Coordinates of C-alpha atoms in Angstrom, one line a residue:
M1 CA -22.1 -13.2 98.2
V2 CA -25.6 -14.7 99.0
V3 CA -26.5 -13.8 102.4
L4 CA -29.3 -16.0 103.8
A5 CA -31.6 -14.1 105.9
G6 CA -34.7 -16.3 106.0
M7 CA -36.2 -15.5 102.5
S8 CA -34.3 -17.2 99.8
T9 CA -34.9 -17.3 96.0
I10 CA -34.4 -19.8 93.1
A11 CA -31.8 -17.6 91.9
D12 CA -29.7 -18.0 95.1
V13 CA -29.9 -21.8 94.6
V14 CA -28.7 -21.6 91.1
A15 CA -26.0 -19.2 92.1
L16 CA -24.6 -21.5 94.8
A17 CA -25.2 -24.5 92.6
D18 CA -23.2 -22.9 89.7
R19 CA -20.5 -21.7 92.2
H20 CA -21.1 -18.1 91.2
E21 CA -21.4 -17.1 94.6
Q22 CA -20.1 -17.8 98.3
V23 CA -22.8 -18.1 101.0
S24 CA -23.1 -16.6 104.5
I25 CA -25.8 -16.6 107.0
S26 CA -27.3 -13.6 108.6
P27 CA -26.3 -13.4 112.3
R28 CA -30.0 -12.4 113.3
V29 CA -30.8 -15.8 111.5
L30 CA -28.3 -17.7 113.6
E31 CA -29.5 -16.2 116.7
A32 CA -33.1 -17.2 115.9
V33 CA -31.9 -20.8 115.3
R34 CA -29.9 -21.0 118.4
H35 CA -32.9 -19.8 120.4
A36 CA -35.2 -22.3 118.4
Y37 CA -32.7 -25.1 119.4
A38 CA -32.8 -24.4 123.1
Q39 CA -36.5 -24.1 123.3
A40 CA -36.9 -27.4 121.3
A41 CA -34.6 -29.2 123.8
D42 CA -37.0 -27.8 126.7
I43 CA -40.1 -28.7 125.0
S44 CA -38.9 -32.4 124.2
T45 CA -38.5 -32.9 128.0
R46 CA -42.0 -32.0 128.3
F47 CA -43.9 -33.8 125.4
P48 CA -43.2 -37.0 123.6
T49 CA -41.3 -36.0 120.6
Y50 CA -41.1 -38.2 117.2
G51 CA -37.5 -39.0 116.6
R52 CA -36.0 -37.5 119.5
T53 CA -37.8 -39.5 122.5
T54 CA -39.3 -42.0 120.1
G55 CA -38.2 -44.4 117.1
V56 CA -39.3 -43.4 113.6
G57 CA -41.6 -44.9 111.0
A58 CA -43.2 -48.1 112.3
N59 CA -41.1 -47.8 115.5
R60 CA -42.7 -44.5 116.4
S61 CA -44.3 -45.8 119.6
T62 CA -40.9 -47.3 120.8
P63 CA -39.3 -44.9 123.6
V64 CA -35.8 -44.0 123.0
P65 CA -34.0 -43.8 126.6
P66 CA -32.9 -40.3 127.5
D67 CA -29.1 -41.5 128.0
D68 CA -29.0 -43.2 124.5
R69 CA -26.1 -41.1 123.3
D70 CA -25.7 -43.0 120.0
Y71 CA -29.2 -43.0 118.8
G72 CA -29.1 -40.1 116.6
M73 CA -26.0 -41.4 114.5
R74 CA -27.7 -44.8 114.3
L75 CA -30.4 -43.2 112.9
L76 CA -28.4 -41.3 110.3
R77 CA -26.8 -44.3 109.4
S78 CA -29.6 -46.6 109.0
H79 CA -31.4 -44.0 106.8
A80 CA -28.3 -43.3 104.4
A81 CA -28.9 -46.4 102.1
D82 CA -29.1 -45.1 98.4
A83 CA -28.1 -46.9 95.1
G84 CA -27.2 -46.4 91.4
D85 CA -25.0 -43.7 89.9
P86 CA -23.4 -40.7 91.7
L87 CA -25.3 -37.5 91.4
D88 CA -23.3 -34.6 89.7
D89 CA -21.7 -31.9 91.8
R90 CA -24.3 -29.2 90.7
T91 CA -27.2 -31.2 91.7
V92 CA -25.6 -31.9 95.1
R93 CA -24.7 -28.1 95.8
A94 CA -28.3 -27.3 94.9
M95 CA -29.5 -29.7 97.6
L96 CA -27.1 -28.1 100.1
A97 CA -28.3 -24.6 99.2
V98 CA -31.9 -25.6 99.6
R99 CA -31.4 -27.3 102.7
L100 CA -29.3 -24.5 104.3
A101 CA -31.9 -22.0 103.0
Q102 CA -34.6 -24.0 104.8
L103 CA -32.8 -24.1 108.1
C104 CA -32.8 -20.5 108.1
I105 CA -36.4 -20.8 108.9
P106 CA -36.5 -21.7 112.8
G107 CA -38.6 -24.8 113.3
A108 CA -36.4 -27.8 113.0
G109 CA -35.0 -27.2 116.5
L110 CA -31.6 -28.5 115.6
D111 CA -27.9 -27.6 116.5
P112 CA -27.1 -24.4 114.8
E113 CA -23.6 -25.8 114.2
I114 CA -25.2 -27.6 111.4
L115 CA -25.7 -24.6 109.3
G116 CA -22.1 -23.8 109.6
G117 CA -21.2 -27.3 108.4
L118 CA -23.6 -26.6 105.4
E119 CA -21.8 -23.4 104.7
R120 CA -18.4 -24.8 104.7
M121 CA -19.4 -27.7 102.4
L122 CA -20.8 -25.1 99.9
N123 CA -18.1 -22.4 100.1
D124 CA -15.3 -25.2 100.1
N125 CA -16.9 -27.4 97.5
A126 CA -16.5 -30.2 99.9
L127 CA -19.3 -32.4 98.9
P128 CA -20.9 -35.7 99.7
E129 CA -21.3 -38.4 97.4
L130 CA -25.1 -39.0 96.8
L131 CA -26.4 -42.0 94.6
H132 CA -29.4 -41.7 92.2
Y133 CA -32.0 -44.1 94.0
A134 CA -33.7 -43.5 97.4
S135 CA -36.3 -40.7 97.5
I136 CA -40.0 -41.1 97.2
G137 CA -41.3 -37.5 97.6
T138 CA -41.9 -37.6 101.3
G139 CA -38.5 -36.6 102.1
D140 CA -35.0 -37.0 100.9
L141 CA -33.7 -39.1 103.6
A142 CA -30.9 -41.0 102.2
A143 CA -29.4 -38.1 100.5
L144 CA -29.7 -35.9 103.8
A145 CA -28.5 -38.7 106.1
G146 CA -25.5 -39.4 103.8
T147 CA -24.8 -35.5 103.8
A148 CA -24.9 -35.8 107.7
L149 CA -22.5 -38.7 107.7
T150 CA -20.2 -36.7 105.4
L151 CA -20.3 -33.7 108.0
V152 CA -19.4 -36.0 110.9
G153 CA -16.5 -37.6 108.9
E154 CA -17.9 -41.2 108.4
R155 CA -18.2 -40.5 104.7
P156 CA -15.5 -38.8 102.6
A157 CA -16.2 -35.3 101.2
T158 CA -14.7 -34.4 97.8
A159 CA -12.5 -32.0 99.5
P160 CA -11.1 -31.5 102.9
L161 CA -13.9 -30.9 105.4
P162 CA -13.2 -30.5 109.2
A163 CA -15.4 -33.1 111.0
M164 CA -18.1 -32.2 113.2
A165 CA -18.7 -34.1 116.7
P166 CA -21.5 -36.9 116.2
W167 CA -25.0 -35.7 116.2
G168 CA -27.5 -36.4 118.9
P169 CA -31.3 -37.2 118.4
D170 CA -31.9 -33.4 118.7
S171 CA -30.5 -32.8 115.0
A172 CA -30.6 -36.2 113.3
L173 CA -34.1 -36.5 112.2
P174 CA -34.7 -32.8 112.1
F175 CA -31.8 -32.7 109.4
M176 CA -33.3 -35.4 107.3
S177 CA -36.8 -34.1 107.3
S178 CA -36.8 -32.2 104.1
S179 CA -37.2 -32.7 100.4
A180 CA -34.2 -30.4 99.7
L181 CA -32.8 -32.5 96.8
T182 CA -35.9 -32.8 95.0
V183 CA -36.5 -28.8 95.6
G184 CA -33.0 -28.3 94.5
R185 CA -33.2 -30.2 91.1
S186 CA -36.5 -28.7 90.4
C187 CA -35.0 -25.1 91.0
L188 CA -32.3 -26.0 88.4
A189 CA -34.7 -27.3 86.0
A190 CA -37.0 -24.4 86.4
S191 CA -34.1 -21.8 85.9
E192 CA -33.1 -23.6 82.8
L193 CA -36.4 -23.8 81.3
T194 CA -37.3 -20.2 82.0
L195 CA -34.3 -19.3 79.5
L196 CA -35.5 -22.2 77.0
E197 CA -39.1 -20.7 77.2
R198 CA -37.9 -17.1 76.3
A199 CA -35.5 -18.5 73.7
S200 CA -38.3 -20.3 71.9
S201 CA -40.1 -17.2 71.2
V202 CA -36.9 -15.7 69.7
I203 CA -36.5 -18.8 67.4
Y204 CA -40.3 -18.7 66.7
L205 CA -39.8 -15.1 65.5
L206 CA -36.8 -16.3 63.2
S207 CA -39.0 -18.9 61.7
F208 CA -42.0 -16.5 61.6
L209 CA -39.8 -14.0 59.5
A210 CA -38.6 -16.6 57.3
L211 CA -41.7 -18.3 57.0
K212 CA -43.5 -15.0 56.3
G213 CA -46.2 -15.8 58.8
N214 CA -49.4 -13.9 59.4
P215 CA -49.1 -11.5 62.5
S216 CA -52.7 -11.7 63.2
A217 CA -51.9 -14.8 65.1
F218 CA -50.4 -12.6 68.0
S219 CA -52.7 -9.6 67.6
A220 CA -54.3 -8.2 71.0
A221 CA -57.7 -9.4 69.7
A222 CA -56.7 -12.9 69.1
A223 CA -54.9 -13.1 72.5
R224 CA -58.2 -11.8 74.2
A225 CA -60.2 -14.5 72.3
A226 CA -58.0 -17.3 73.6
A227 CA -59.4 -16.7 77.1
A228 CA -56.6 -18.4 78.9
P229 CA -53.9 -17.5 81.4
Q230 CA -50.6 -15.9 80.0
V231 CA -51.6 -15.7 76.2
E232 CA -51.9 -11.9 76.5
S233 CA -48.5 -11.6 77.8
V234 CA -46.9 -14.1 75.1
A235 CA -48.7 -12.3 72.6
D236 CA -47.5 -8.8 74.0
R237 CA -44.0 -10.3 73.8
L238 CA -44.2 -11.5 70.1
R239 CA -45.9 -8.1 69.1
S240 CA -42.8 -6.4 70.7
L241 CA -40.4 -8.7 69.2
F242 CA -41.7 -8.5 65.8
A243 CA -41.9 -4.6 65.8
G244 CA -38.4 -4.5 66.8
A245 CA -37.0 -6.6 63.9
G246 CA -37.4 -4.0 61.4
A247 CA -39.4 -5.6 58.8
P248 CA -41.9 -3.0 57.2
D249 CA -42.2 -4.9 54.1
H250 CA -43.2 -8.1 55.8
I251 CA -46.1 -9.3 53.7
P252 CA -47.8 -12.7 55.1
A253 CA -47.7 -15.5 52.7
R254 CA -50.9 -16.8 53.8
I255 CA -54.3 -15.7 55.1
Q256 CA -54.2 -18.4 57.7
D257 CA -51.1 -19.9 58.9
P258 CA -50.6 -23.7 59.8
Y259 CA -50.7 -24.4 63.7
G260 CA -47.2 -24.1 64.1
L261 CA -47.3 -20.5 63.5
R262 CA -50.9 -19.6 64.3
V263 CA -51.5 -21.4 67.7
Y264 CA -48.1 -20.6 69.2
P265 CA -49.1 -17.8 71.6
V266 CA -52.0 -20.2 72.9
A267 CA -49.7 -23.2 73.2
Q268 CA -46.8 -21.5 74.6
A269 CA -48.8 -19.7 77.3
S270 CA -49.5 -23.0 79.0
A271 CA -45.8 -23.7 79.3
V272 CA -45.6 -19.9 80.7
A273 CA -48.5 -20.3 83.0
S274 CA -47.2 -23.7 84.4
L275 CA -43.7 -22.6 84.9
D276 CA -45.0 -19.5 86.7
S277 CA -47.0 -21.7 88.9
L278 CA -44.1 -24.1 89.6
V279 CA -41.7 -21.2 90.5
G280 CA -44.3 -20.0 93.0
Q281 CA -44.5 -23.3 94.8
L282 CA -40.6 -23.9 94.7
E283 CA -40.1 -20.5 96.4
R284 CA -42.8 -21.2 99.1
T285 CA -41.4 -24.5 99.8
L286 CA -37.8 -23.0 99.8
N287 CA -38.9 -20.5 102.5
T288 CA -41.0 -22.6 104.7
A289 CA -40.0 -24.8 107.8
Q290 CA -41.6 -28.2 107.1
E291 CA -39.8 -30.6 109.4
N292 CA -41.7 -33.3 111.1
P293 CA -42.0 -32.7 114.2
L294 CA -42.2 -28.9 113.9
F295 CA -41.4 -26.7 116.9
D296 CA -43.7 -24.0 117.2
I297 CA -41.4 -21.5 118.9
E298 CA -44.3 -19.0 119.5
S299 CA -46.7 -21.3 121.0
D300 CA -44.0 -23.2 122.9
E301 CA -45.1 -26.6 121.5
V302 CA -44.3 -29.5 119.2
V303 CA -46.4 -30.2 116.2
H304 CA -46.4 -33.7 114.5
H305 CA -47.7 -33.3 111.0
G306 CA -47.9 -34.1 107.4
A307 CA -46.8 -30.7 105.8
F308 CA -43.8 -32.3 104.3
Y309 CA -45.9 -34.3 102.0
Q310 CA -44.9 -32.8 98.3
A311 CA -48.4 -33.2 96.8
A312 CA -48.5 -29.5 95.6
L313 CA -44.9 -29.6 94.2
S314 CA -45.4 -32.9 92.6
L315 CA -48.6 -31.8 90.8
E316 CA -46.8 -28.5 89.7
L317 CA -43.9 -30.6 88.4
D318 CA -46.1 -32.9 86.4
G319 CA -48.2 -30.0 85.2
T320 CA -45.0 -28.3 83.6
T321 CA -43.9 -31.4 82.0
L322 CA -47.4 -31.9 80.4
A323 CA -47.4 -28.4 79.1
L324 CA -44.2 -28.9 77.4
A325 CA -45.6 -32.1 75.9
L326 CA -48.4 -29.9 74.6
T327 CA -46.4 -27.2 73.0
A328 CA -43.6 -29.3 71.5
P329 CA -45.6 -30.6 68.5
I330 CA -46.2 -26.9 67.7
T331 CA -42.6 -26.6 67.7
H332 CA -42.1 -29.7 65.3
S333 CA -44.9 -28.1 62.9
R334 CA -42.6 -25.1 62.3
I335 CA -39.7 -27.3 61.5
R336 CA -41.7 -29.3 59.1
M337 CA -42.7 -26.2 57.5
L338 CA -39.1 -24.9 57.2
N339 CA -38.3 -28.1 55.5
D340 CA -41.5 -28.2 53.1
P341 CA -41.1 -26.4 49.6
E342 CA -44.7 -25.5 49.8
T343 CA -43.9 -23.2 52.6
N344 CA -40.3 -22.4 52.4
G345 CA -40.0 -21.6 48.7
R346 CA -36.7 -23.3 48.4
N347 CA -35.7 -26.9 48.0
A348 CA -37.2 -29.7 50.1
F349 CA -35.4 -30.0 53.6
L350 CA -33.6 -26.8 52.5
A351 CA -31.1 -28.9 50.5
V352 CA -28.6 -27.2 48.4
S353 CA -30.1 -28.6 45.2
E354 CA -32.8 -30.7 43.7
D355 CA -30.7 -33.9 43.1
G356 CA -32.1 -35.9 46.1
S357 CA -30.0 -34.3 48.6
S358 CA -31.4 -34.8 52.0
G359 CA -30.7 -31.5 53.7
L360 CA -32.2 -31.0 57.0
M361 CA -34.3 -34.3 56.7
M362 CA -32.6 -35.9 59.7
V363 CA -32.9 -32.9 61.8
E364 CA -36.5 -33.3 61.6
Y365 CA -36.1 -36.8 62.8
V366 CA -33.9 -35.8 65.8
A367 CA -36.8 -33.3 66.8
A368 CA -39.3 -36.1 66.7
G369 CA -37.0 -38.2 68.9
A370 CA -36.8 -35.4 71.4
I371 CA -40.6 -34.9 71.4
A372 CA -41.0 -38.7 72.2
E373 CA -38.7 -38.1 75.3
I374 CA -40.9 -35.3 76.4
R375 CA -44.2 -37.2 75.8
A376 CA -42.7 -40.3 77.7
A377 CA -41.7 -37.9 80.7
A378 CA -45.1 -36.4 80.7
Q379 CA -46.6 -39.5 82.3
P380 CA -47.6 -38.0 85.8
A381 CA -45.5 -39.5 88.5
S382 CA -48.2 -37.8 90.9
V383 CA -50.6 -40.7 90.0
G384 CA -48.2 -43.5 91.4
T385 CA -48.3 -44.7 95.2
L386 CA -46.6 -47.1 97.5
V387 CA -47.1 -48.4 101.1
L388 CA -44.1 -48.1 103.2
S389 CA -42.7 -48.7 106.8
R390 CA -45.3 -51.5 107.8
G391 CA -48.2 -49.4 106.7
M392 CA -47.1 -46.2 108.5
E393 CA -46.6 -44.3 105.3
E394 CA -49.4 -45.3 103.0
D395 CA -48.6 -43.0 100.2
A396 CA -46.0 -41.2 98.6
T397 CA -46.2 -38.3 96.0
F398 CA -43.1 -39.2 94.1
A399 CA -42.4 -35.7 93.8
S400 CA -38.8 -36.7 93.3
Q401 CA -39.7 -38.8 90.2
S402 CA -41.7 -35.7 88.8
A403 CA -38.4 -33.6 89.2
L404 CA -36.4 -36.2 87.3
Q405 CA -39.1 -36.3 84.6
L406 CA -39.0 -32.6 84.2
E407 CA -35.1 -32.7 84.0
R408 CA -35.4 -35.2 81.0
S409 CA -38.2 -33.1 79.5
V410 CA -36.1 -29.9 79.7
A411 CA -33.1 -31.6 78.1
A412 CA -35.2 -32.8 75.3
Y413 CA -36.9 -29.5 74.7
R414 CA -33.4 -28.1 74.4
V415 CA -32.5 -30.4 71.6
L416 CA -35.9 -29.7 69.9
L417 CA -35.3 -25.8 69.9
C418 CA -31.9 -26.3 68.5
C419 CA -33.5 -28.1 65.7
E420 CA -35.7 -25.2 64.8
L421 CA -33.0 -22.8 65.1
V422 CA -30.5 -24.7 62.6
G423 CA -33.6 -24.8 60.1
A424 CA -34.6 -21.0 60.6
V425 CA -31.2 -19.8 60.3
R426 CA -30.5 -21.9 57.2
L427 CA -33.7 -20.6 55.6
L428 CA -32.9 -17.1 56.3
R429 CA -29.5 -17.3 54.8
Q430 CA -30.7 -19.0 51.7
Q431 CA -33.2 -16.0 51.4
G432 CA -30.2 -13.5 51.8
R433 CA -32.1 -12.0 54.9
H434 CA -29.7 -13.0 57.6
D435 CA -28.4 -9.7 58.2
G436 CA -31.4 -7.8 57.3
F437 CA -33.2 -7.4 60.8
T438 CA -32.8 -5.3 63.8
G439 CA -33.7 -5.7 67.7
V440 CA -33.9 -9.2 68.9
A441 CA -34.0 -10.8 65.8
G442 CA -30.9 -9.1 64.6
A443 CA -29.0 -9.8 67.9
A444 CA -30.1 -13.6 67.6
L445 CA -28.7 -13.8 64.0
A446 CA -25.4 -12.3 65.2
L447 CA -25.4 -14.8 68.0
A448 CA -26.0 -17.8 65.1
A449 CA -23.4 -16.4 62.9
D450 CA -21.0 -19.1 64.0
L451 CA -23.3 -22.0 63.0
P452 CA -22.0 -23.6 60.1
W453 CA -22.8 -22.1 56.6
N454 CA -22.1 -25.0 54.2
D455 CA -25.5 -26.4 53.0
D456 CA -24.1 -29.4 51.3
D457 CA -25.4 -33.0 52.6
R458 CA -22.8 -33.8 55.6
D459 CA -22.8 -34.8 59.1
L460 CA -25.0 -32.5 61.0
R461 CA -24.3 -33.4 64.6
G462 CA -21.9 -30.3 64.8
D463 CA -24.7 -27.9 63.7
L464 CA -26.9 -29.1 66.6
A465 CA -24.0 -29.1 69.1
A466 CA -22.9 -25.6 68.2
A467 CA -26.6 -24.5 68.5
Q468 CA -27.1 -25.7 72.1
P469 CA -25.0 -23.0 73.9
L470 CA -26.6 -20.3 72.1
L471 CA -30.2 -20.9 73.5
D472 CA -29.5 -19.5 76.8
D473 CA -28.0 -16.3 75.3
M474 CA -31.0 -15.9 73.0
G475 CA -33.3 -16.3 76.0
R476 CA -31.4 -13.5 77.8
L477 CA -32.3 -11.3 74.9
V478 CA -35.9 -11.2 75.8
P479 CA -36.5 -8.1 78.0
D480 CA -38.7 -9.7 80.7
C481 CA -36.1 -12.5 81.3
A482 CA -35.2 -11.1 84.5
R483 CA -38.8 -10.8 85.8
V484 CA -38.5 -14.4 87.4
F485 CA -34.6 -15.0 87.5

């Protein structure tokens, strides 16, 4: 059971998105939200309050009569417009988990019954249908408005869900005032990338052993000389993995290796540093009340602000995608080495014979296609801008697009790692060394034992598909995997 008590983690979001846990809300949190609801109602009688006593956007100066009972529902209906393909259930659950966690930080001033509605949605898997297009990075308005309409029974849920009473203006805008969908998607991508990043070190180790790399590349002295964040931690990890592999007779084949082996600690450290920074920003966003307007309960006032503007998150997402674009070609360099007779000591493309067989030639092409996708996704979304709502919102961070681009990049990175894994395992098998290692290397090769053994020219789609589910398990072999998640 995930008990939300005001300080949530990415791991909580992922567990709820994957339906590994049910959720409940701490009684202390519920009491604080009830208190904030009552105080916000009082504050709104004393001060003009955006979205409660006025319209929104370009209508901000238009007063809403106090007896307009339907304004809240009109606001939700008018903001629920989206389009495109439906989002998958896992993504929707991640959004619901994020919004529920955020609302456990009093500040929105909305009806506490809404927290119970979100709790039921998650626990009963009674989800709203949300479509792809709507968000621009200053709030996932359409997705959250559609969720509200589902909670009140105006839109169907995917399972039976008791309908709430219609919402008033005290709850409509506060509920929508969040980037919960963007944050939820980003949490899922960061969680997946955390395991893939660690799996990359395991696969690098297998390639390193197969290609007889020079360990000086990840020596302590080399790491210090890089003078860059996280290089020493990546090098420490590699030294530990290599020492545990049980290869005392390892003799480097070269004085100085190609970049694929030699600069991995530096290039991969950029991905680690960017990912760590993204995780920090996500968890800050997950545990902060950002609604506009925000009710400052201690000061007894309403605050109109722009803290919902997700500039920092957009930059962190773009930075992580750019870091993957930087390190991906280094992975392709190792794939080329695995296929090259000058470095693998075998046939070209690790083919079974020298009769023109293609071996793993096309796996290299698949890897190149994955890198092309990563590079395309690395165009920073945060440099874009649009003016909306009659000039009232004169810029958008497009953090939502940054999240989508990271998702694309992570999916392509998974394919790229599969390509390297298939090649490294084939070379170690051809060398007769597939069962000669201990530690993480030995465990990884045991996980890969079910990969096809037939080296004849054939359809390799199945090999790459079989490698995909192994990556997360390989990531879990790295001892520091639990450090973040």
